[in-house]
mmCIF file of C-alpha atoms in Angstrom:
data_model
loop_
_atom_site.group_PDB
_atom_site.id
_atom_site.type_symbol
_atom_site.label_atom_id
_atom_site.label_comp_id
_atom_site.label_asym_id
_atom_site.label_seq_id
_atom_site.Cartn_x
_atom_site.Cartn_y
_atom_site.Cartn_z
ATOM 1 C CA MET A 113 -63.922 60.557 -33.450
ATOM 2 C CA ASP A 114 -62.802 57.696 -31.209
ATOM 3 C CA ARG A 115 -63.346 58.529 -27.528
ATOM 4 C CA SER A 116 -60.034 56.884 -26.500
ATOM 5 C CA PHE A 117 -58.168 59.187 -28.821
ATOM 6 C CA GLN A 118 -59.665 62.392 -27.381
ATOM 7 C CA PRO A 119 -57.643 62.578 -24.074
ATOM 8 C CA TRP A 120 -54.426 62.092 -25.977
ATOM 9 C CA LEU A 121 -55.345 64.897 -28.399
ATOM 10 C CA TYR A 122 -56.320 67.252 -25.579
ATOM 11 C CA SER A 123 -52.968 66.603 -23.845
ATOM 12 C CA CYS A 124 -51.073 67.477 -26.996
ATOM 13 C CA LEU A 125 -53.005 70.739 -27.392
ATOM 14 C CA LEU A 126 -52.474 71.629 -23.709
ATOM 15 C CA ILE A 127 -48.732 71.050 -23.930
ATOM 16 C CA THR A 128 -48.462 73.044 -27.135
ATOM 17 C CA VAL A 129 -50.525 76.035 -25.983
ATOM 18 C CA LEU A 130 -49.583 76.325 -22.313
ATOM 19 C CA GLY A 131 -46.063 74.849 -22.457
ATOM 20 C CA ILE A 132 -46.651 72.511 -19.511
ATOM 21 C CA LEU A 133 -43.836 69.934 -19.047
ATOM 22 C CA PRO A 134 -45.359 66.452 -18.790
ATOM 23 C CA GLU A 135 -44.100 63.957 -16.250
ATOM 24 C CA PRO A 136 -41.942 60.892 -17.100
ATOM 25 C CA LYS A 137 -43.784 57.786 -18.175
ATOM 26 C CA ASN A 138 -43.607 54.121 -17.257
ATOM 27 C CA VAL A 139 -41.517 54.580 -14.082
ATOM 28 C CA ARG A 140 -40.410 51.201 -12.822
ATOM 29 C CA MET A 141 -37.708 49.554 -10.694
ATOM 30 C CA ASN A 142 -35.538 46.849 -12.175
ATOM 31 C CA SER A 143 -33.798 45.090 -9.260
ATOM 32 C CA VAL A 144 -31.847 41.836 -9.732
ATOM 33 C CA ASN A 145 -29.691 40.481 -6.908
ATOM 34 C CA LEU A 146 -30.112 43.837 -5.106
ATOM 35 C CA LYS A 147 -28.751 45.730 -8.085
ATOM 36 C CA ASN A 148 -31.459 48.457 -8.052
ATOM 37 C CA ILE A 149 -31.932 50.506 -11.233
ATOM 38 C CA LEU A 150 -34.882 52.897 -11.584
ATOM 39 C CA HIS A 151 -36.048 53.270 -15.197
ATOM 40 C CA TRP A 152 -38.499 55.616 -16.933
ATOM 41 C CA GLU A 153 -39.386 56.946 -20.344
ATOM 42 C CA PRO A 154 -39.202 60.583 -21.477
ATOM 43 C CA PRO A 155 -42.444 62.599 -21.696
ATOM 44 C CA ASP A 156 -44.356 62.694 -24.953
ATOM 45 C CA PHE A 157 -44.636 65.640 -27.317
ATOM 46 C CA TYR A 158 -41.962 67.753 -25.674
ATOM 47 C CA LYS A 159 -39.178 68.896 -27.945
ATOM 48 C CA GLY A 160 -37.037 70.889 -25.500
ATOM 49 C CA ASN A 161 -33.935 69.761 -23.579
ATOM 50 C CA VAL A 162 -35.118 67.659 -20.670
ATOM 51 C CA THR A 163 -33.160 66.566 -17.583
ATOM 52 C CA TYR A 164 -34.307 64.408 -14.704
ATOM 53 C CA THR A 165 -33.974 64.293 -10.935
ATOM 54 C CA ALA A 166 -34.560 61.087 -8.928
ATOM 55 C CA GLN A 167 -34.918 60.973 -5.147
ATOM 56 C CA TYR A 168 -35.579 58.435 -2.368
ATOM 57 C CA LYS A 169 -37.130 58.653 1.069
ATOM 58 C CA SER A 170 -37.009 56.107 3.849
ATOM 59 C CA TYR A 171 -37.926 57.683 7.191
ATOM 60 C CA ARG A 172 -37.255 61.388 6.861
ATOM 61 C CA SER A 173 -37.112 63.765 3.921
ATOM 62 C CA PHE A 174 -36.312 62.985 0.326
ATOM 63 C CA GLU A 175 -32.673 62.882 -0.748
ATOM 64 C CA ASP A 176 -31.272 63.236 -4.236
ATOM 65 C CA GLU A 177 -29.755 60.127 -5.775
ATOM 66 C CA CYS A 178 -29.491 61.456 -9.343
ATOM 67 C CA LYS A 179 -29.811 65.176 -10.171
ATOM 68 C CA ASN A 180 -30.046 66.945 -13.538
ATOM 69 C CA ILE A 181 -29.169 63.851 -15.549
ATOM 70 C CA ILE A 182 -30.086 63.263 -19.160
ATOM 71 C CA LEU A 183 -30.259 59.502 -18.818
ATOM 72 C CA THR A 184 -33.583 57.785 -18.241
ATOM 73 C CA SER A 185 -32.298 55.590 -15.415
ATOM 74 C CA CYS A 186 -30.825 56.009 -11.943
ATOM 75 C CA ASP A 187 -28.878 53.498 -9.818
ATOM 76 C CA PHE A 188 -30.221 53.087 -6.265
ATOM 77 C CA SER A 189 -27.969 50.135 -5.328
ATOM 78 C CA ASN A 190 -26.206 52.137 -2.596
ATOM 79 C CA ILE A 191 -29.256 52.488 -0.396
ATOM 80 C CA SER A 192 -29.660 50.141 2.563
ATOM 81 C CA LYS A 193 -31.023 46.710 1.757
ATOM 82 C CA TYR A 194 -33.398 46.863 4.721
ATOM 83 C CA GLY A 195 -36.541 48.984 4.977
ATOM 84 C CA ASN A 196 -39.181 50.411 2.623
ATOM 85 C CA TYR A 197 -38.513 53.354 0.342
ATOM 86 C CA THR A 198 -40.476 55.867 -1.685
ATOM 87 C CA LEU A 199 -38.755 56.647 -4.951
ATOM 88 C CA ARG A 200 -39.743 59.509 -7.238
ATOM 89 C CA VAL A 201 -38.570 61.121 -10.449
ATOM 90 C CA ARG A 202 -39.524 64.255 -12.395
ATOM 91 C CA ALA A 203 -38.621 65.931 -15.654
ATOM 92 C CA GLU A 204 -37.001 69.372 -15.744
ATOM 93 C CA SER A 205 -36.453 71.826 -18.601
ATOM 94 C CA GLU A 206 -35.021 75.258 -17.866
ATOM 95 C CA ASP A 207 -37.572 76.784 -15.475
ATOM 96 C CA ASP A 208 -40.240 74.162 -16.028
ATOM 97 C CA GLN A 209 -40.686 71.109 -13.860
ATOM 98 C CA SER A 210 -43.077 68.238 -14.169
ATOM 99 C CA ASP A 211 -44.937 66.568 -11.362
ATOM 100 C CA TRP A 212 -43.220 63.854 -9.359
ATOM 101 C CA VAL A 213 -43.939 60.239 -10.188
ATOM 102 C CA ASN A 214 -43.735 58.069 -7.046
ATOM 103 C CA ILE A 215 -43.262 54.333 -6.562
ATOM 104 C CA THR A 216 -42.596 52.254 -3.428
ATOM 105 C CA PHE A 217 -39.698 49.862 -3.210
ATOM 106 C CA CYS A 218 -38.484 47.291 -0.647
ATOM 107 C CA PRO A 219 -35.112 45.842 -1.734
ATOM 108 C CA LEU A 220 -35.276 42.458 -0.002
ATOM 109 C CA GLU A 221 -38.899 41.917 -0.974
ATOM 110 C CA ASP A 222 -38.896 43.265 -4.521
ATOM 111 C CA THR A 223 -35.515 42.289 -5.901
ATOM 112 C CA ILE A 224 -35.388 39.405 -8.326
ATOM 113 C CA ILE A 225 -33.317 36.447 -7.114
ATOM 114 C CA GLY A 226 -30.975 35.569 -9.931
ATOM 115 C CA PRO A 227 -29.897 32.060 -10.864
ATOM 116 C CA PRO A 228 -27.122 30.463 -8.827
ATOM 117 C CA GLY A 229 -23.907 29.241 -10.392
ATOM 118 C CA ILE A 230 -23.494 25.491 -10.924
ATOM 119 C CA GLN A 231 -20.645 23.130 -11.755
ATOM 120 C CA VAL A 232 -21.161 19.460 -12.638
ATOM 121 C CA GLU A 233 -18.640 16.627 -12.271
ATOM 122 C CA SER A 234 -19.304 13.082 -13.446
ATOM 123 C CA LEU A 235 -17.737 10.356 -11.315
ATOM 124 C CA ALA A 236 -18.501 6.635 -10.753
ATOM 125 C CA GLY A 237 -21.980 6.693 -12.183
ATOM 126 C CA SER A 238 -23.064 9.778 -10.227
ATOM 127 C CA LEU A 239 -23.182 13.519 -10.860
ATOM 128 C CA TYR A 240 -21.538 15.783 -8.284
ATOM 129 C CA LEU A 241 -23.052 19.285 -8.197
ATOM 130 C CA HIS A 242 -21.361 22.373 -6.751
ATOM 131 C CA PHE A 243 -23.438 25.542 -6.284
ATOM 132 C CA SER A 244 -22.473 29.185 -5.755
ATOM 133 C CA TYR A 245 -24.669 31.986 -4.441
ATOM 134 C CA PRO A 246 -25.398 35.027 -6.613
ATOM 135 C CA ASN A 247 -22.984 37.861 -5.864
ATOM 136 C CA ILE A 248 -23.998 41.371 -4.863
ATOM 137 C CA GLU A 249 -22.274 44.378 -6.355
ATOM 138 C CA ASN A 250 -21.057 47.303 -4.268
ATOM 139 C CA GLU A 251 -20.674 45.121 -1.167
ATOM 140 C CA PRO A 252 -17.463 44.462 0.794
ATOM 141 C CA ASP A 253 -15.825 41.036 0.889
ATOM 142 C CA MET A 254 -17.879 39.654 -1.986
ATOM 143 C CA TRP A 255 -21.160 39.333 -0.134
ATOM 144 C CA THR A 256 -23.814 37.072 -1.622
ATOM 145 C CA LEU A 257 -27.570 36.801 -1.302
ATOM 146 C CA ARG A 258 -26.976 34.104 1.332
ATOM 147 C CA ASP A 259 -25.793 36.871 3.682
ATOM 148 C CA TYR A 260 -29.260 38.490 3.520
ATOM 149 C CA TYR A 261 -31.517 35.449 3.117
ATOM 150 C CA TYR A 262 -30.689 33.009 5.909
ATOM 151 C CA SER A 263 -33.267 30.388 4.870
ATOM 152 C CA TRP A 264 -31.706 29.983 1.437
ATOM 153 C CA THR A 265 -32.109 26.581 -0.215
ATOM 154 C CA TYR A 266 -31.481 25.149 -3.680
ATOM 155 C CA ASN A 267 -34.082 23.508 -5.901
ATOM 156 C CA VAL A 268 -32.588 21.149 -8.476
ATOM 157 C CA GLN A 269 -34.337 19.714 -11.517
ATOM 158 C CA TYR A 270 -32.687 17.024 -13.628
ATOM 159 C CA TRP A 271 -33.818 14.839 -16.499
ATOM 160 C CA LYS A 272 -32.490 12.597 -19.230
ATOM 161 C CA ASN A 273 -31.527 14.528 -22.289
ATOM 162 C CA GLY A 274 -34.332 14.345 -24.866
ATOM 163 C CA THR A 275 -37.103 13.577 -22.361
ATOM 164 C CA ASN A 276 -39.546 15.736 -20.404
ATOM 165 C CA ASP A 277 -39.701 13.642 -17.216
ATOM 166 C CA LYS A 278 -38.050 15.891 -14.618
ATOM 167 C CA LEU A 279 -36.956 14.865 -11.148
ATOM 168 C CA GLU A 280 -36.520 17.356 -8.307
ATOM 169 C CA LYS A 281 -34.233 17.537 -5.320
ATOM 170 C CA ASN A 282 -33.813 20.150 -2.569
ATOM 171 C CA THR A 283 -30.748 20.903 -0.486
ATOM 172 C CA ARG A 284 -29.469 23.591 1.870
ATOM 173 C CA TYR A 285 -25.831 22.790 1.193
ATOM 174 C CA ASP A 286 -23.466 24.077 -1.454
ATOM 175 C CA SER A 287 -23.043 20.644 -3.010
ATOM 176 C CA GLU A 288 -25.214 17.666 -3.860
ATOM 177 C CA VAL A 289 -24.784 14.211 -5.398
ATOM 178 C CA LEU A 290 -27.276 12.744 -7.870
ATOM 179 C CA THR A 291 -27.245 8.958 -7.557
ATOM 180 C CA ASN A 292 -29.135 6.018 -9.055
ATOM 181 C CA LEU A 293 -28.498 7.278 -12.570
ATOM 182 C CA ASP A 294 -28.230 5.190 -15.690
ATOM 183 C CA PRO A 295 -24.609 4.652 -16.762
ATOM 184 C CA TRP A 296 -23.301 6.297 -19.911
ATOM 185 C CA THR A 297 -26.361 8.553 -20.145
ATOM 186 C CA VAL A 298 -26.547 12.310 -20.721
ATOM 187 C CA TYR A 299 -28.471 14.150 -17.987
ATOM 188 C CA CYS A 300 -29.426 17.824 -18.029
ATOM 189 C CA LEU A 301 -30.132 19.868 -14.926
ATOM 190 C CA GLN A 302 -30.830 23.383 -13.682
ATOM 191 C CA VAL A 303 -30.983 25.008 -10.263
ATOM 192 C CA GLN A 304 -32.742 27.930 -8.614
ATOM 193 C CA GLY A 305 -32.581 29.662 -5.240
ATOM 194 C CA PHE A 306 -35.549 29.435 -2.911
ATOM 195 C CA ILE A 307 -36.198 31.531 0.248
ATOM 196 C CA MET A 308 -38.164 29.288 2.586
ATOM 197 C CA ASP A 309 -39.384 31.853 5.139
ATOM 198 C CA LYS A 310 -40.594 34.226 2.404
ATOM 199 C CA LYS A 311 -41.798 31.526 0.010
ATOM 200 C CA ARG A 312 -39.941 33.212 -2.816
ATOM 201 C CA SER A 313 -38.401 31.407 -5.754
ATOM 202 C CA GLY A 314 -35.530 32.702 -7.827
ATOM 203 C CA GLU A 315 -34.816 32.341 -11.500
ATOM 204 C CA TRP A 316 -33.734 29.024 -12.954
ATOM 205 C CA SER A 317 -30.224 28.706 -14.268
ATOM 206 C CA GLN A 318 -29.491 27.708 -17.814
ATOM 207 C CA PRO A 319 -29.572 23.911 -18.322
ATOM 208 C CA VAL A 320 -26.234 22.166 -17.947
ATOM 209 C CA CYS A 321 -25.752 18.687 -19.398
ATOM 210 C CA ALA A 322 -23.215 16.000 -18.463
ATOM 211 C CA GLN A 323 -22.769 12.328 -19.231
ATOM 212 C CA THR A 324 -22.510 9.719 -16.529
ATOM 213 C CA THR A 325 -19.807 7.061 -16.550
ATOM 214 C CA ASP A 326 -20.164 3.461 -15.419
ATOM 215 C CA ASN A 327 -22.169 2.542 -12.348
ATOM 216 C CA GLY A 328 -19.109 2.480 -10.129
ATOM 217 C CA SER A 329 -18.681 -1.334 -10.031
ATOM 218 C CA HIS A 330 -15.324 -2.809 -11.039
ATOM 219 C CA PRO A 331 -14.747 -6.055 -13.010
ATOM 220 C CA TYR A 332 -13.589 -9.083 -11.043
ATOM 221 C CA TRP A 333 -10.125 -9.146 -12.627
ATOM 222 C CA THR A 334 -9.315 -5.803 -10.970
ATOM 223 C CA TYR A 335 -9.878 -7.352 -7.542
ATOM 224 C CA VAL A 336 -7.679 -10.346 -8.442
ATOM 225 C CA THR A 337 -4.933 -8.054 -9.673
ATOM 226 C CA VAL A 338 -5.076 -5.961 -6.525
ATOM 227 C CA LEU A 339 -4.984 -9.097 -4.361
ATOM 228 C CA ILE A 340 -1.931 -10.547 -6.159
ATOM 229 C CA VAL A 341 -0.049 -7.280 -6.069
ATOM 230 C CA SER A 342 -0.847 -6.877 -2.371
ATOM 231 C CA MET A 343 0.430 -10.392 -1.599
ATOM 232 C CA ILE A 344 3.667 -9.772 -3.504
ATOM 233 C CA VAL A 345 4.237 -6.525 -1.676
ATOM 234 C CA VAL A 346 3.580 -8.144 1.706
ATOM 235 C CA LEU A 347 5.942 -11.031 0.882
ATOM 236 C CA MET A 348 8.695 -8.642 -0.139
ATOM 237 C CA LEU A 349 8.248 -6.672 3.038
ATOM 238 C CA VAL A 350 8.436 -9.837 5.177
ATOM 239 C CA LEU A 351 11.590 -11.019 3.397
ATOM 240 C CA GLY A 352 13.138 -7.600 3.715
ATOM 241 C CA CYS A 353 12.443 -7.505 7.448
ATOM 242 C CA PHE A 354 13.849 -11.033 7.906
ATOM 243 C CA CYS A 355 17.059 -10.141 6.058
ATOM 244 C CA MET A 356 17.521 -7.014 8.119
ATOM 245 C CA LEU A 357 16.989 -8.906 11.380
ATOM 246 C CA TRP A 358 19.461 -11.615 10.314
ATOM 247 C CA TYR A 359 22.034 -9.003 9.360
ATOM 248 C CA PHE A 360 21.757 -7.231 12.706
ATOM 249 C CA TYR A 361 21.888 -10.569 14.537
ATOM 250 C CA ARG A 362 25.185 -11.510 12.875
ATOM 251 C CA LYS A 363 26.641 -8.109 13.612
ATOM 252 C CA VAL A 364 25.675 -8.250 17.291
ATOM 253 C CA LYS A 365 26.982 -11.798 17.612
ATOM 254 C CA CYS A 366 30.334 -10.872 16.111
ATOM 255 C CA ILE A 367 30.684 -7.874 18.429
ATOM 256 C CA PHE A 368 29.562 -9.346 21.753
ATOM 257 C CA PHE A 369 30.231 -13.081 21.183
ATOM 258 C CA PRO A 370 33.333 -13.420 19.021
ATOM 259 C CA GLY A 371 34.192 -16.976 17.767
ATOM 260 C CA TYR A 372 37.115 -18.984 19.393
ATOM 261 C CA SER A 373 39.699 -20.578 17.098
ATOM 262 C CA PHE A 374 41.470 -23.758 18.449
ATOM 263 C CA PRO A 375 45.285 -23.434 18.156
ATOM 264 C CA GLN A 376 46.702 -25.142 15.084
ATOM 265 C CA HIS A 377 49.588 -26.925 16.830
ATOM 266 C CA LEU A 378 47.139 -28.575 19.246
ATOM 267 C CA LYS A 379 45.018 -29.734 16.336
ATOM 268 C CA GLU A 380 48.096 -31.319 14.696
ATOM 269 C CA TYR A 381 49.176 -32.969 17.946
ATOM 270 C CA LEU A 382 45.764 -34.529 18.529
ATOM 271 C CA GLU A 383 45.622 -35.787 14.971
ATOM 272 C CA GLN A 384 48.679 -38.107 15.588
ATOM 273 C CA PRO A 385 47.563 -41.745 16.154
ATOM 274 C CA SER A 386 49.983 -42.427 19.040
ATOM 275 C CA TYR A 387 48.548 -39.613 21.070
ATOM 276 C CA GLY A 388 45.085 -39.493 19.829
ATOM 277 C CA ILE A 389 43.461 -41.528 22.605
ATOM 278 C CA SER A 390 46.130 -42.377 25.123
ATOM 279 C CA PHE A 391 46.717 -38.730 25.838
ATOM 280 C CA LEU A 392 43.171 -38.393 27.036
ATOM 281 C CA LEU A 393 43.133 -41.597 29.184
ATOM 282 C CA PRO A 394 44.517 -41.591 32.773
ATOM 283 C CA VAL A 395 47.952 -43.287 33.260
ATOM 284 C CA PRO A 396 47.647 -46.373 35.540
ATOM 285 C CA SER A 397 50.039 -46.576 38.514
ATOM 286 C CA SER A 398 52.249 -49.736 38.476
ATOM 287 C CA GLU A 399 53.724 -49.325 41.965
ATOM 288 C CA SER A 400 52.007 -48.627 45.181
ATOM 289 C CA GLU A 401 53.149 -45.769 47.308
ATOM 290 C CA SER A 402 54.317 -46.407 50.886
ATOM 291 C CA PHE A 403 54.023 -44.050 53.747
ATOM 292 C CA ASP A 404 55.592 -44.033 57.258
ATOM 293 C CA LYS A 405 53.733 -42.664 60.143
ATOM 294 C CA LEU A 406 55.622 -39.989 62.015
ATOM 295 C CA SER A 407 54.703 -38.736 65.437
ATOM 296 C CA VAL A 408 56.262 -35.731 67.234
ATOM 297 C CA ILE A 409 56.164 -35.851 71.078
ATOM 298 C CA GLU A 410 57.094 -32.913 73.260
ATOM 299 C CA GLU A 411 58.162 -33.231 76.830
ATOM 300 C CA SER A 412 56.092 -31.511 79.450
ATOM 301 C CA GLU A 413 57.352 -28.493 81.301
ATOM 302 C CA ASN A 414 57.308 -30.363 84.673
ATOM 303 C CA THR A 415 60.336 -32.454 83.863
ATOM 304 C CA GLY A 416 62.523 -29.393 83.886
ATOM 305 C CA HIS A 417 64.579 -30.576 80.887
ATOM 306 C CA ASP A 418 65.242 -28.557 77.806
ATOM 307 C CA THR A 419 62.892 -29.286 74.865
ATOM 308 C CA THR A 420 65.326 -28.423 72.149
ATOM 309 C CA ALA A 421 67.073 -31.764 71.977
ATOM 310 C CA PRO A 422 63.970 -33.919 71.379
ATOM 311 C CA CYS A 423 62.894 -31.585 68.539
ATOM 312 C CA ASP A 424 66.276 -32.011 66.912
ATOM 313 C CA CYS A 425 66.043 -35.750 67.272
ATOM 314 C CA SER A 426 62.641 -35.790 65.781
ATOM 315 C CA ALA A 427 63.921 -33.862 62.762
ATOM 316 C CA GLU A 428 66.715 -36.338 62.307
ATOM 317 C CA VAL A 429 64.343 -39.245 62.605
ATOM 318 C CA LEU A 430 62.118 -37.662 59.967
ATOM 319 C CA GLN A 431 65.018 -37.209 57.597
ATOM 320 C CA GLN A 432 66.166 -40.799 58.012
ATOM 321 C CA SER A 433 62.687 -42.042 57.361
ATOM 322 C CA LEU A 434 62.509 -40.130 54.134
ATOM 323 C CA LEU A 435 65.880 -41.489 53.044
ATOM 324 C CA SER A 436 64.883 -45.045 53.817
ATOM 325 C CA GLY A 437 61.712 -44.570 51.832
ATOM 326 C CA LYS A 438 63.665 -43.476 48.783
ATOM 327 C CA LYS A 439 65.925 -46.530 48.993
ATOM 328 C CA ASN A 440 62.971 -48.864 49.102
ATOM 329 C CA THR A 441 61.554 -47.298 45.954
#
């Protein structure tokens, strides 16, 4: 008989004769993006109804996370993400209980970092990449792995479709631009998360392919067209401004400096030939004017005579002089 087969046969006989409940098998933790699920397999060669109890312990005593369940898995995602834990599970059937099966688990160290999300946009001969962190379930405000791993970076691999020559690029930002690409060429790429301080790499995303456009340069006729259109627009703006200024100038002139219209009857009078020029020239004097010198003498007060009589005489003399002047003319 094969020696490797003997322990298995002895276990079967012991279970059958003594009724001992064997412990669960293949206990393991499956943790992806801090979604922590403990898995196990039912015991062999036991035909009764079996339930399971799973517990965890961090610093103090063990606490039940799943009790008397018939499933072969238990969700430990609600435990704190920090610290080390001891997890254990056992099988139970009526009054029988199996031994505990223990494993250790550290969420931030043991969880698998899932692939980030990626969006690709082709523009002007380049590929614009936008990344998103893996989400964490059962966390408020849509927390991501970036909230627990502060040294998070992205590793990007890209290559021409149909070739195996891959190029790599690293970035700490949520976006990246791939330049110096061949125009009108299909490129494929994938991205993974990388924790620098822990030297841990996450899973690669599924390849995403996109085709580049031209290299971003424009033909010369586009520059000529833009130049001509710009000149036309500038010319129209200058003409529009000039017309507006001229319009406002005329309005202001009419309001503050109204035009003067020469009377019509004066225009007609000046248009006559007999008065056209002679009216404007000075009239020469044919006769000379004569003047008489008149002197008024008052008597002094010492003579004692009345001064009224000489004044009257002087007035008469003045009148006669004026009359004689008129006769001479």
